[in-house]
Coordinates of C-alpha atoms and ligand atoms in Angstrom, one line a residue:
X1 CA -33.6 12.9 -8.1
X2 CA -35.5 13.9 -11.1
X3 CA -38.6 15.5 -11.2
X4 CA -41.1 15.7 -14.0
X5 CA -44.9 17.9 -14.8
X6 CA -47.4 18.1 -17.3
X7 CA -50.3 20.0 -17.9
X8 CA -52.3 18.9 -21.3
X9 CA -55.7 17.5 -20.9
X10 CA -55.2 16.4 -24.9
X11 CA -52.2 14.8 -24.4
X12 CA -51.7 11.1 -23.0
X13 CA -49.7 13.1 -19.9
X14 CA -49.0 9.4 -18.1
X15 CA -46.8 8.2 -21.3
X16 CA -45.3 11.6 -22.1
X17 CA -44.2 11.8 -18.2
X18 CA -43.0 7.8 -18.2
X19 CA -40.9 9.0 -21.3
X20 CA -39.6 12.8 -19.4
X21 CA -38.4 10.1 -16.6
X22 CA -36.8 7.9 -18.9
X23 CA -34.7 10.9 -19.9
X24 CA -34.3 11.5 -16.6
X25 CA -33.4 8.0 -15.1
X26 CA -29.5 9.1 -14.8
X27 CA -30.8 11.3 -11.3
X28 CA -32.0 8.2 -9.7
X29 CA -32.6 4.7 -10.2
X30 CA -34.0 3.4 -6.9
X31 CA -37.8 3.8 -7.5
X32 CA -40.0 5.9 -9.8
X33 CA -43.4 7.3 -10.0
X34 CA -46.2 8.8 -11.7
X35 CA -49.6 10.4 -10.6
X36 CA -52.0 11.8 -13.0
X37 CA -54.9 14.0 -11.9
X38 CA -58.6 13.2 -13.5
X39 CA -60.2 16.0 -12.7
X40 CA -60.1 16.1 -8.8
X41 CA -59.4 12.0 -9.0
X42 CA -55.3 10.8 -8.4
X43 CA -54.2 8.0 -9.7
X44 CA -51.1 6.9 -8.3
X45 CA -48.5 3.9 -9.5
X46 CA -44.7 3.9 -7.8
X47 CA -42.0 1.1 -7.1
X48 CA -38.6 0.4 -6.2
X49 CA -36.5 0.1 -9.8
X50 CA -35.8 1.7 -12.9
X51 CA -38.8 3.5 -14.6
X52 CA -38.7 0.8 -17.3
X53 CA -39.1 -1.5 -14.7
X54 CA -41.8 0.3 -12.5
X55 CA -43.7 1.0 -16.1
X56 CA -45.7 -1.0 -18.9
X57 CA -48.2 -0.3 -21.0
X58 CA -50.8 -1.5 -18.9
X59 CA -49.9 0.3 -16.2
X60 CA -49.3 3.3 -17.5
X61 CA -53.1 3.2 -19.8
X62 CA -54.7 3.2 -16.1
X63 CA -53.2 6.2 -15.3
X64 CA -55.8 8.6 -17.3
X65 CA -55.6 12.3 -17.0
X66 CA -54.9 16.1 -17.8
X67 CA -52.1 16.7 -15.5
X68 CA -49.2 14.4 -14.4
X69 CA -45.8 14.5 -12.0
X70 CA -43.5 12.2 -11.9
X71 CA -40.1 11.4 -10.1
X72 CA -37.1 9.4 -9.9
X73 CA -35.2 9.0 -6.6
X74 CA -32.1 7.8 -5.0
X75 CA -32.2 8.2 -1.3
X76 CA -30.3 11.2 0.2
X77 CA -32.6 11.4 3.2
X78 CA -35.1 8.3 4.1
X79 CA -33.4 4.9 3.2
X80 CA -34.5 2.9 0.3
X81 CA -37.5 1.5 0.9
X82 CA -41.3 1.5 -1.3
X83 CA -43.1 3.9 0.6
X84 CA -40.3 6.1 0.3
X85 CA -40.8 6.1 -3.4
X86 CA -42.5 9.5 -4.6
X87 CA -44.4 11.4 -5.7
X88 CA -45.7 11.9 -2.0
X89 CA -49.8 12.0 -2.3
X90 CA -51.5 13.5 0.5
X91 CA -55.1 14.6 1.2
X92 CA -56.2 18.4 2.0
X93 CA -58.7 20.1 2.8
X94 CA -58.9 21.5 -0.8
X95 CA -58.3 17.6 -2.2
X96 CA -55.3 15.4 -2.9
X97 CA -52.2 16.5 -4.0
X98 CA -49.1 14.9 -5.2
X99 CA -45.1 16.2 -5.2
X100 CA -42.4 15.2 -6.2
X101 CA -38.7 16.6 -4.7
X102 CA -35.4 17.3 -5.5
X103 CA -32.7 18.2 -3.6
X104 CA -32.6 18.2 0.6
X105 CA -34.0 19.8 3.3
X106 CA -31.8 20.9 5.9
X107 CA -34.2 22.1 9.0
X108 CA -36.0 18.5 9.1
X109 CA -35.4 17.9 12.6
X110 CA -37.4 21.2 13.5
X111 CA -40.0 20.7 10.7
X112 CA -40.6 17.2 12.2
X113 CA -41.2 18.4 15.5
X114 CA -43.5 21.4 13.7
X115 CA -45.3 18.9 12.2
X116 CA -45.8 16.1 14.8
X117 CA -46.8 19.0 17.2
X118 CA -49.7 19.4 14.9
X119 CA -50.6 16.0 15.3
X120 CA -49.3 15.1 11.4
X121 CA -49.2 11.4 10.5
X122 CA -45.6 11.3 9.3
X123 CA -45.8 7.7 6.8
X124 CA -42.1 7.9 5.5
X125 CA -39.0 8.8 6.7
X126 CA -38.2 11.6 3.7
X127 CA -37.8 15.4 3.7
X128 CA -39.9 15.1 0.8
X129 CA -43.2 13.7 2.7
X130 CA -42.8 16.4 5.2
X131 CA -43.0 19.2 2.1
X132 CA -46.2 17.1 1.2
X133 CA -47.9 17.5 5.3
X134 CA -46.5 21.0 6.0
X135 CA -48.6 22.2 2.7
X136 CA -51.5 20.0 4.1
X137 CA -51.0 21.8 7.0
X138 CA -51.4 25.0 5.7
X139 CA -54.5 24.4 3.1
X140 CA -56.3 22.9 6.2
X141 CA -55.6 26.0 7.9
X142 CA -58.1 27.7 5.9
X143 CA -55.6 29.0 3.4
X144 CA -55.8 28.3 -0.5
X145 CA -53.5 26.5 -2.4
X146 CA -51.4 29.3 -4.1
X147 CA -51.2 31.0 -0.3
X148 CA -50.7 27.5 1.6
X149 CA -48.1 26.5 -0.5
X150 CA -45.8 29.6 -0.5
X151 CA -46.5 29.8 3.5
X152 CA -45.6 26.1 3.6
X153 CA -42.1 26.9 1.3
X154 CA -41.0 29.9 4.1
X155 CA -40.6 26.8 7.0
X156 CA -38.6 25.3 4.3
X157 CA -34.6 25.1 4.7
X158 CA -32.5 24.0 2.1
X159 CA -32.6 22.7 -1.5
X160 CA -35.8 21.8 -3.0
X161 CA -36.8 22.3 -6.8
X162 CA -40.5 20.8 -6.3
X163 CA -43.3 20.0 -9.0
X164 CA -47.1 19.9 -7.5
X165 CA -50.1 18.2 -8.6
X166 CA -53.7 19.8 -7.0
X167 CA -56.9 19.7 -8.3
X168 CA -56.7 23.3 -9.4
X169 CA -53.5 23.3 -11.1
X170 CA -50.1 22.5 -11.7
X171 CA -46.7 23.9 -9.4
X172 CA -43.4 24.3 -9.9
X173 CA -41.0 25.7 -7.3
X174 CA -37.5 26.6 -6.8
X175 CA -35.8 27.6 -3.5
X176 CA -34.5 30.6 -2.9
X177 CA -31.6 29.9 -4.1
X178 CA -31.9 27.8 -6.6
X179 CA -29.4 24.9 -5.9
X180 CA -31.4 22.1 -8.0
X181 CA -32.3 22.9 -11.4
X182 CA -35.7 23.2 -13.0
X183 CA -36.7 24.5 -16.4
X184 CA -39.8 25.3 -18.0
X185 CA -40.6 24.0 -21.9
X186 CA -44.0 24.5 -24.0
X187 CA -45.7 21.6 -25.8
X188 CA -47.9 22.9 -28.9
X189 CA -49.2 26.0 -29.9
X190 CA -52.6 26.5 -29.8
X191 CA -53.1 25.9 -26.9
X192 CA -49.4 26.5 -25.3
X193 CA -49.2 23.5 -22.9
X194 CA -46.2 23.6 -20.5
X195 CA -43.6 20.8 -19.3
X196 CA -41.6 21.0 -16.1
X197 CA -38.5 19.0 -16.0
X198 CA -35.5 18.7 -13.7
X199 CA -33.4 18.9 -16.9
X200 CA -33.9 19.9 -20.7
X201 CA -33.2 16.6 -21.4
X202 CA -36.4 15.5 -20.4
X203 CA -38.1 18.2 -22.7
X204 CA -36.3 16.7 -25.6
X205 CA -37.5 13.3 -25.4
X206 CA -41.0 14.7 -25.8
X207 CA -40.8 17.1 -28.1
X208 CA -41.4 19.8 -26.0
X209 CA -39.5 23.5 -26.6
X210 CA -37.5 25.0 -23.7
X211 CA -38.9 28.2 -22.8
X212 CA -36.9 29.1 -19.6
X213 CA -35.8 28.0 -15.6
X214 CA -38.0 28.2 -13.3
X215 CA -36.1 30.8 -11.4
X216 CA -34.8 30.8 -7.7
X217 CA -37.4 31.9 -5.6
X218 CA -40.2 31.4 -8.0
X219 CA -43.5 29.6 -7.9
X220 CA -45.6 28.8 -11.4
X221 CA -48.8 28.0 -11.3
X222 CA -49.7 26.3 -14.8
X223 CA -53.7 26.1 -15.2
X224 CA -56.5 26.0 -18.4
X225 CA -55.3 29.5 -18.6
X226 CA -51.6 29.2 -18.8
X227 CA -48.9 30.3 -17.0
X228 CA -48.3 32.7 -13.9
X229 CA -45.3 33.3 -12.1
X230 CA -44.9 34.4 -8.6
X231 CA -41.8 35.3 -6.5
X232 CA -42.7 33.7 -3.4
X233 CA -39.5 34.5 -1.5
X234 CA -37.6 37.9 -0.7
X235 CA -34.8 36.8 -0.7
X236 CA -33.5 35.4 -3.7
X237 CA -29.7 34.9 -4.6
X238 CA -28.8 32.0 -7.0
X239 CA -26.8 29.0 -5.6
X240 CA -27.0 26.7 -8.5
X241 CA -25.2 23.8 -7.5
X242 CA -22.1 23.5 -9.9
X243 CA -21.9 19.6 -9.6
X244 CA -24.6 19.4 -11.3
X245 CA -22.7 21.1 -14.6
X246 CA -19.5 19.1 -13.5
X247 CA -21.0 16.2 -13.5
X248 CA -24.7 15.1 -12.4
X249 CA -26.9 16.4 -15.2
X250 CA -26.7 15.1 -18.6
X251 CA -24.2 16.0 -21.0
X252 CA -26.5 16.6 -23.6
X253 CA -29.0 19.1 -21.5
X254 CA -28.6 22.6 -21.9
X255 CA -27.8 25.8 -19.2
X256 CA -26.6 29.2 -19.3
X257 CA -27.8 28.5 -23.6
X258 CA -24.9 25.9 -23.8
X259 CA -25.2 21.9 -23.4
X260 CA -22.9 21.1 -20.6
X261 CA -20.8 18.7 -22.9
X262 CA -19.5 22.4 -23.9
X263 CA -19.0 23.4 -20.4
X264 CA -17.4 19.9 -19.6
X265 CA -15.2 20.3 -23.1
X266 CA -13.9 23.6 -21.5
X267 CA -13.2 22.5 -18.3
X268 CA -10.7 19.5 -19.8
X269 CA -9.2 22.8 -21.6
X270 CA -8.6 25.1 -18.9
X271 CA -7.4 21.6 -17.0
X272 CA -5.1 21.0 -19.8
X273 CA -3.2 25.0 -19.6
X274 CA -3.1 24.2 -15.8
X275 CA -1.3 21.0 -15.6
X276 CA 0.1 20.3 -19.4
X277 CA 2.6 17.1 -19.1
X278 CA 4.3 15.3 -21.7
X279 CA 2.1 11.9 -22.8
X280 CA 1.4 9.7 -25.9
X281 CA -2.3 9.2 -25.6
X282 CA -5.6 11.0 -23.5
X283 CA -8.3 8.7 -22.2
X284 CA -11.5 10.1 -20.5
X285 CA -13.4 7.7 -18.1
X286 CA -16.5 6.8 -19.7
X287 CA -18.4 8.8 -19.2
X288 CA -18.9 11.5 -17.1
X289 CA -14.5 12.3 -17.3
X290 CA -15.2 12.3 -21.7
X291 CA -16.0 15.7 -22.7
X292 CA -12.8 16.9 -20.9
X293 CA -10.5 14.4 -21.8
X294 CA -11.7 15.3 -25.7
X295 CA -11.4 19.6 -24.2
X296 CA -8.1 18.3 -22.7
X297 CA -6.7 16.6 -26.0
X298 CA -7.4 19.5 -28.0
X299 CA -5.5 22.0 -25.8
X300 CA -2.7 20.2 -25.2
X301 CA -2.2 18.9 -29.0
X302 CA -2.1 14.8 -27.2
X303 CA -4.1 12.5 -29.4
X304 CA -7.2 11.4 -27.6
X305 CA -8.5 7.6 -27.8
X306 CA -10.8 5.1 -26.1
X307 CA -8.9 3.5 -23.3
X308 CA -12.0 2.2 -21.2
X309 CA -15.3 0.5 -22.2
X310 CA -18.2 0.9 -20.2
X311 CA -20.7 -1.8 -19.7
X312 CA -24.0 1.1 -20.3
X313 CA -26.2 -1.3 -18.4
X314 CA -24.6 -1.0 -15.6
X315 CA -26.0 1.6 -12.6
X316 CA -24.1 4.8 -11.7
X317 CA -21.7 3.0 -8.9
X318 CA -22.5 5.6 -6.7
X319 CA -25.9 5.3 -6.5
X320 CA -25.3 1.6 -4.9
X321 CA -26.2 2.5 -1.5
X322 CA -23.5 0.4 0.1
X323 CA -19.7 0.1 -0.4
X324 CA -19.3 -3.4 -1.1
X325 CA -21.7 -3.3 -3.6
X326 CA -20.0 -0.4 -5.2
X327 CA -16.5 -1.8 -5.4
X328 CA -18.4 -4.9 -7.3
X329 CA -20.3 -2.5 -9.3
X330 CA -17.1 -0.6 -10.4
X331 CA -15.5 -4.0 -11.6
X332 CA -18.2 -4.8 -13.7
X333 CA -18.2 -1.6 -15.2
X334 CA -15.0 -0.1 -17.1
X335 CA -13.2 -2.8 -19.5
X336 CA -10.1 -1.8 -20.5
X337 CA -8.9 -1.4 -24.3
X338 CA -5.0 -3.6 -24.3
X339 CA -3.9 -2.3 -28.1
X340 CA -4.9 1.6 -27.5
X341 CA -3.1 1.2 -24.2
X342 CA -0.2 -1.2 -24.2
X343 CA 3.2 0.3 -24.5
X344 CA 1.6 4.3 -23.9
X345 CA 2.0 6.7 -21.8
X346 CA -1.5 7.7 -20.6
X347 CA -2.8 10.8 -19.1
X348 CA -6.3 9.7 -17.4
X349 CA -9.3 12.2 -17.3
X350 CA -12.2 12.3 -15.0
X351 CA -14.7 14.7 -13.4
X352 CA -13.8 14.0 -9.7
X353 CA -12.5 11.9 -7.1
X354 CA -15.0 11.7 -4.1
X355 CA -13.8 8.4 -2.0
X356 CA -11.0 7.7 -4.7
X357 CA -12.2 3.7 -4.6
X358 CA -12.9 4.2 -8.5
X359 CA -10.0 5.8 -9.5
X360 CA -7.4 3.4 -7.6
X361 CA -9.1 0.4 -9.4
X362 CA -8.8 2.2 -12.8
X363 CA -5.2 2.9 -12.6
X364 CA -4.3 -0.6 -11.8
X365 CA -6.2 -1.8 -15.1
X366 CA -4.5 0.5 -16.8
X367 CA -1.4 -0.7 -16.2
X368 CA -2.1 -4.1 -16.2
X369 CA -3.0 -3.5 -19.7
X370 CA 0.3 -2.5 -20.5
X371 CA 0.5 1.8 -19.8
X372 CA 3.9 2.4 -19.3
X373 CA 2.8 6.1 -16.8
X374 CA -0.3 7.2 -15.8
X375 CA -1.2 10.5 -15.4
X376 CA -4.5 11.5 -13.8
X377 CA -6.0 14.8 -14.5
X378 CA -9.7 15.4 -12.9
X379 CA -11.9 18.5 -14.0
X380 CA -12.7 19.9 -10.5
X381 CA -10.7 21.2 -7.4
X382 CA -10.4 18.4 -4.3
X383 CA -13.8 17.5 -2.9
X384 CA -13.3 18.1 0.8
X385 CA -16.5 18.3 2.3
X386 CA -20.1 16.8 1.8
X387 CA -23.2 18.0 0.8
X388 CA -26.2 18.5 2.8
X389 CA -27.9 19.7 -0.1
X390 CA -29.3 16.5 -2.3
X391 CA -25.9 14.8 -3.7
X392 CA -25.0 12.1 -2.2
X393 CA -21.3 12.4 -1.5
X394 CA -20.8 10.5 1.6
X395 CA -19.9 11.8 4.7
X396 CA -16.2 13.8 5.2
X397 CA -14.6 10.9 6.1
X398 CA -15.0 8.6 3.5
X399 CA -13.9 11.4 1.1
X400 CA -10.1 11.0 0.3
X401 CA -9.2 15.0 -0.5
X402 CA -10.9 15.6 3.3
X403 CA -8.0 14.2 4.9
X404 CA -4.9 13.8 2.2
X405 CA -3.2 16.3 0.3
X406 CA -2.7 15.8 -3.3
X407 CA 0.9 14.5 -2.8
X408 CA -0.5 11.8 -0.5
X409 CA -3.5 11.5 -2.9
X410 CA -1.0 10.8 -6.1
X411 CA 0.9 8.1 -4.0
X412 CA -2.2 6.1 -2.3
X413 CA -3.8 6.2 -6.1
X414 CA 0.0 4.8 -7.7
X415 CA -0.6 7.2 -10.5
X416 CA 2.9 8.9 -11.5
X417 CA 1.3 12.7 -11.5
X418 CA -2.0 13.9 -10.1
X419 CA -3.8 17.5 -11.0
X420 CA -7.0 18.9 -10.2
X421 CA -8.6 21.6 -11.5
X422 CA -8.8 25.1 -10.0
X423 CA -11.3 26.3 -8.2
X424 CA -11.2 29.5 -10.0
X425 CA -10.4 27.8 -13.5
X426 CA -14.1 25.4 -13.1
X427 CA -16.1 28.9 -11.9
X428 CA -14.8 31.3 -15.1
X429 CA -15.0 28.4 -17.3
X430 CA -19.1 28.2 -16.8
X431 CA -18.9 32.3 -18.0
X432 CA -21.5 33.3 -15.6
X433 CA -21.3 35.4 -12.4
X434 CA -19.3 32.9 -9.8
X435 CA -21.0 34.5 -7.2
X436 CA -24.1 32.4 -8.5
X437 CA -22.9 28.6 -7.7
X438 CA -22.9 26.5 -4.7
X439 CA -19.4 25.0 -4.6
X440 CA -19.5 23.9 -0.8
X441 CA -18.1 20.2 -1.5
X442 CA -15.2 22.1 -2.7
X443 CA -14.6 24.8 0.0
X444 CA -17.0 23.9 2.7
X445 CA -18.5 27.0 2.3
X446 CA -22.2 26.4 2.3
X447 CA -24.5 28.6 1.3
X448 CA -27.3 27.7 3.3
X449 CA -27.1 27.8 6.9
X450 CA -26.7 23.9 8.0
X451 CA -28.1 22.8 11.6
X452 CA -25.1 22.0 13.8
X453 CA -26.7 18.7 14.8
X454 CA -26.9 18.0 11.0
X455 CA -23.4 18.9 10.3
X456 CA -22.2 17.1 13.0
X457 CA -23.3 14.1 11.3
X458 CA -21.6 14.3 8.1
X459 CA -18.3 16.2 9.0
X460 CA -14.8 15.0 10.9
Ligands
5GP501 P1 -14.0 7.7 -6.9 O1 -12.7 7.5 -7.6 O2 -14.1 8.8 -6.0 O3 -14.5 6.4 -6.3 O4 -15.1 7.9 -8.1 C1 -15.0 9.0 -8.9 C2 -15.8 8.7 -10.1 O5 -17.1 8.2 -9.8 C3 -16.1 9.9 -11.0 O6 -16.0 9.4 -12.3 C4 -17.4 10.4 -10.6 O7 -18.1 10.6 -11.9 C5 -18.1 9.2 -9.9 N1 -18.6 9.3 -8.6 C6 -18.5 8.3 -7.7 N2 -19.1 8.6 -6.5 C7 -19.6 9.8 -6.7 C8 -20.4 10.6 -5.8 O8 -20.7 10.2 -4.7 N3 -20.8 11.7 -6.3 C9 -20.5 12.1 -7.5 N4 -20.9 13.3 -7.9 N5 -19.7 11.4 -8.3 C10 -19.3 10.2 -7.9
SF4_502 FE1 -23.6 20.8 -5.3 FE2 -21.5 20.5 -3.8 FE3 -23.2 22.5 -3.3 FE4 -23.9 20.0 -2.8 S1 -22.2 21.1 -1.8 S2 -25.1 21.5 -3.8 S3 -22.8 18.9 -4.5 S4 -21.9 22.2 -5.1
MG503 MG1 -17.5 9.1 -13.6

């Protein structure tokens, strides 16, 4: 999901948020949102679609205001239904607020029990709402809103990178450790406003200048009088999930003070000194497997080209929340380019396999349209397990590295060689501590403790 804030009673916060969403639409396209606070007064427009479909002019002129949050979702937990859609208004004690979430809880089962025990009225089937009612809970409690909320986070389990509307302020929070991203940017100068966004792409779009992430463990509370920053949590030890640099967030947003096209670019590099083989021509899959195809051309000295044309209006085929709709949506995506490939020996670049449905189909066009070999080269290890954590990879059996080995992989796919990345290789290349990513799809090694009753629903 992508999650959006704004604090800037001068501002027209409802169109600078429907525009921070826009730049966010690649981290969901099922429904959108935005609520705007008018003083103690929400005003509150979602649907199911993309947010220039849930949007207008019109709509977005009744959503007056000083403060806004907004989201985009694709449904990880809670199907894909309207009153899913976020952000998640309820009513307190202290007045209405609204959240929006990122990532996924892992302790719902127990927080649903928590909750119902207090006689909550549970109105959606997300994690997210739950985040919403357990703060409730807490404010009605008799606590205030900076107290309730960080008493609310500690029953919290898992990833969650949240942005929070009250009447006294705006929130943004990061778990403990940090698995989704959130970043801070500032909006003028006198007065500073500040911008939360799931990715600095969505600062771009406005204008805004990044000032820093939100860090794990951290809670800021953005009023009339700036900016204050608490560490809500003891325990803090980064888990940044690394998917998101392979290949969830946008190319163009920046972390670690590069743009991840650089990271990407480096990854197809480091591929390239791993698994070199001789070939006339490299091709990256539009678009995520791009940036290291073009890393991956310039190590090993093999021209790159445009093999593959993407229809761009076309949805991420994962995000399709069924399989045959994601086998049609992969045929109605990629186009393959006959003169660039006819006659070539072709060395294939992509991000990852995760069910391997994508990749079959692509090799077949390829040589349909004439590749004499295929080679596939993919800029991350195996993807073995699935992640309880807010991407949606599917359960372990549906993913095709759970089960085969990458000899049986290379044979089911009909490509003539197959290489992954290393592990290692896609942890140096990022240059930060490796100590500091979540990589659990790749080694099963989670990093937050995951129910056995929830893993037994995901894994073999
Ligand atoms: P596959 O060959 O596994 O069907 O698809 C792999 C390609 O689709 C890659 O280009 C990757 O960018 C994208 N992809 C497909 N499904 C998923 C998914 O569930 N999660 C992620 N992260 N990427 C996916
Ligand atoms: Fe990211 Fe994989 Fe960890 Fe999930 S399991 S948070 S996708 S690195
Ligand atoms: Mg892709």
């Amino acid at each position: 999901c992508g999650v959006f804030g704004i604090y800037a009673p001068e501002e027209d916060v409802a169109k600078l948020t429907y525009f921070g969403l826009y730049a966010l639409q690649h981290r969901g396209q099922e429904s959108a949102g935005i609520a705007t606070f008018e003083g103690e007064q929400v005003h509150l427009h979602k649907d199911m679609g993309l947010v220039s479909q849930v949007f207008n002019e019109g709509i977005l002129s009744n959503l007056p205001g000083q403060m806004a949050v907004g989201h985009t979702r694709y449904s990880t937990t809670g199907s894909s239904r309207k009153v899913n859609a976020q952000p998640a208004v309820v009513d307190t004690r202290l007045g209405t607020l609204a959240l929006a979430h990122n990532g996924n809880l892992v302790n719902t089962i127990q927080l649903r029990q928590e909750l119902l025990e207090n006689n909550c009225n549970l109105v959606t089937t997300t994690d997210s709402e739950m985040i919403a009612f357990a703060i409730a809970q807490e404010i009605d409690a008799g606590q205030n809103w900076l107290e309730g909320c960080i008493k609310a986070f500690s029953r919290l389990s898992g990833a969650f990178s949240l942005v929070i509307g009250t009447p006294a302020g705006l929130m943004g929070v990061r778990d403990p450790n940090g698995i989704r991203p959130l970043v801070i940017g500032t909006l003028g100068s006198d007065p500073v406003r500040y911008v939360l966004a799931s990715e600095t792409c969505g600062l771009d779009i406005i204008g805004a200048e990044y000032l820093r992430d939100v860090e794990p463990g951290e809670l800021v509370w953005i009023t009339q009088e700036g900016l204050a920053s608490y560490h809500w949590s003891q325990q803090q030890q980064r888990k940044l999930c690394i998917f998101e640099m392979i290949y969830f967030a946008r190319p163009d947003s920046v972390m670690h003070n590069e743009s991840l096209y650089t990271y990407r670019m480096r990854l197809g590099r480091q591929l390239a000194t791993e698994s070199i083989v001789d070939a006339d021509i490299v091709i990256g899959v539009p678009d995520s497997g791009i940036p290291a195809a073009i890393g991956f051309s310039q190590a090993s000295g093999i021209s790159y080209a445009e093999g593959l044309i993407k229809n761009r209006y076309v949805g991420r085929t994962f995000i399709q929340p069924t399989q045959t709709m994601r086998e049609s949506g992969i045929r109605m995506k990629l186009n393959p380019l006959k003169d660039v490939l006819n006659g070539k020996r072709v060395i294939i670049v992509d991000d990852s396999i995760v069910r391997g449905t994508t990749s079959r189909k692509l090799v077949k066009t390829l040589r349909e349209a004439g590749a004499t070999e295929v080679h596939m080269r993919i800029s991350s290890p195996p993807v073995t397990h699935p992640c309880f954590y807010g991407i949606d990879t599917d359960s372990q059996d549906q993913l095709i590295a759970a089960t085969k080995s990458v000899a049986e992989i290379t044979k089911q796919l009909e490509v003539d060689s197959l290489a992954y990345l290393s592990w290692e290789g896609m942890l140096l290349a990022t240059g930060e501590d490796p100590q500091s990513f979540c990589s659990a799809c790749f080694t099963g090694d989670y990093p937050v403790t995951v129910p056995e009753q929830v893993k037994a629903s995901k894994l073999i």
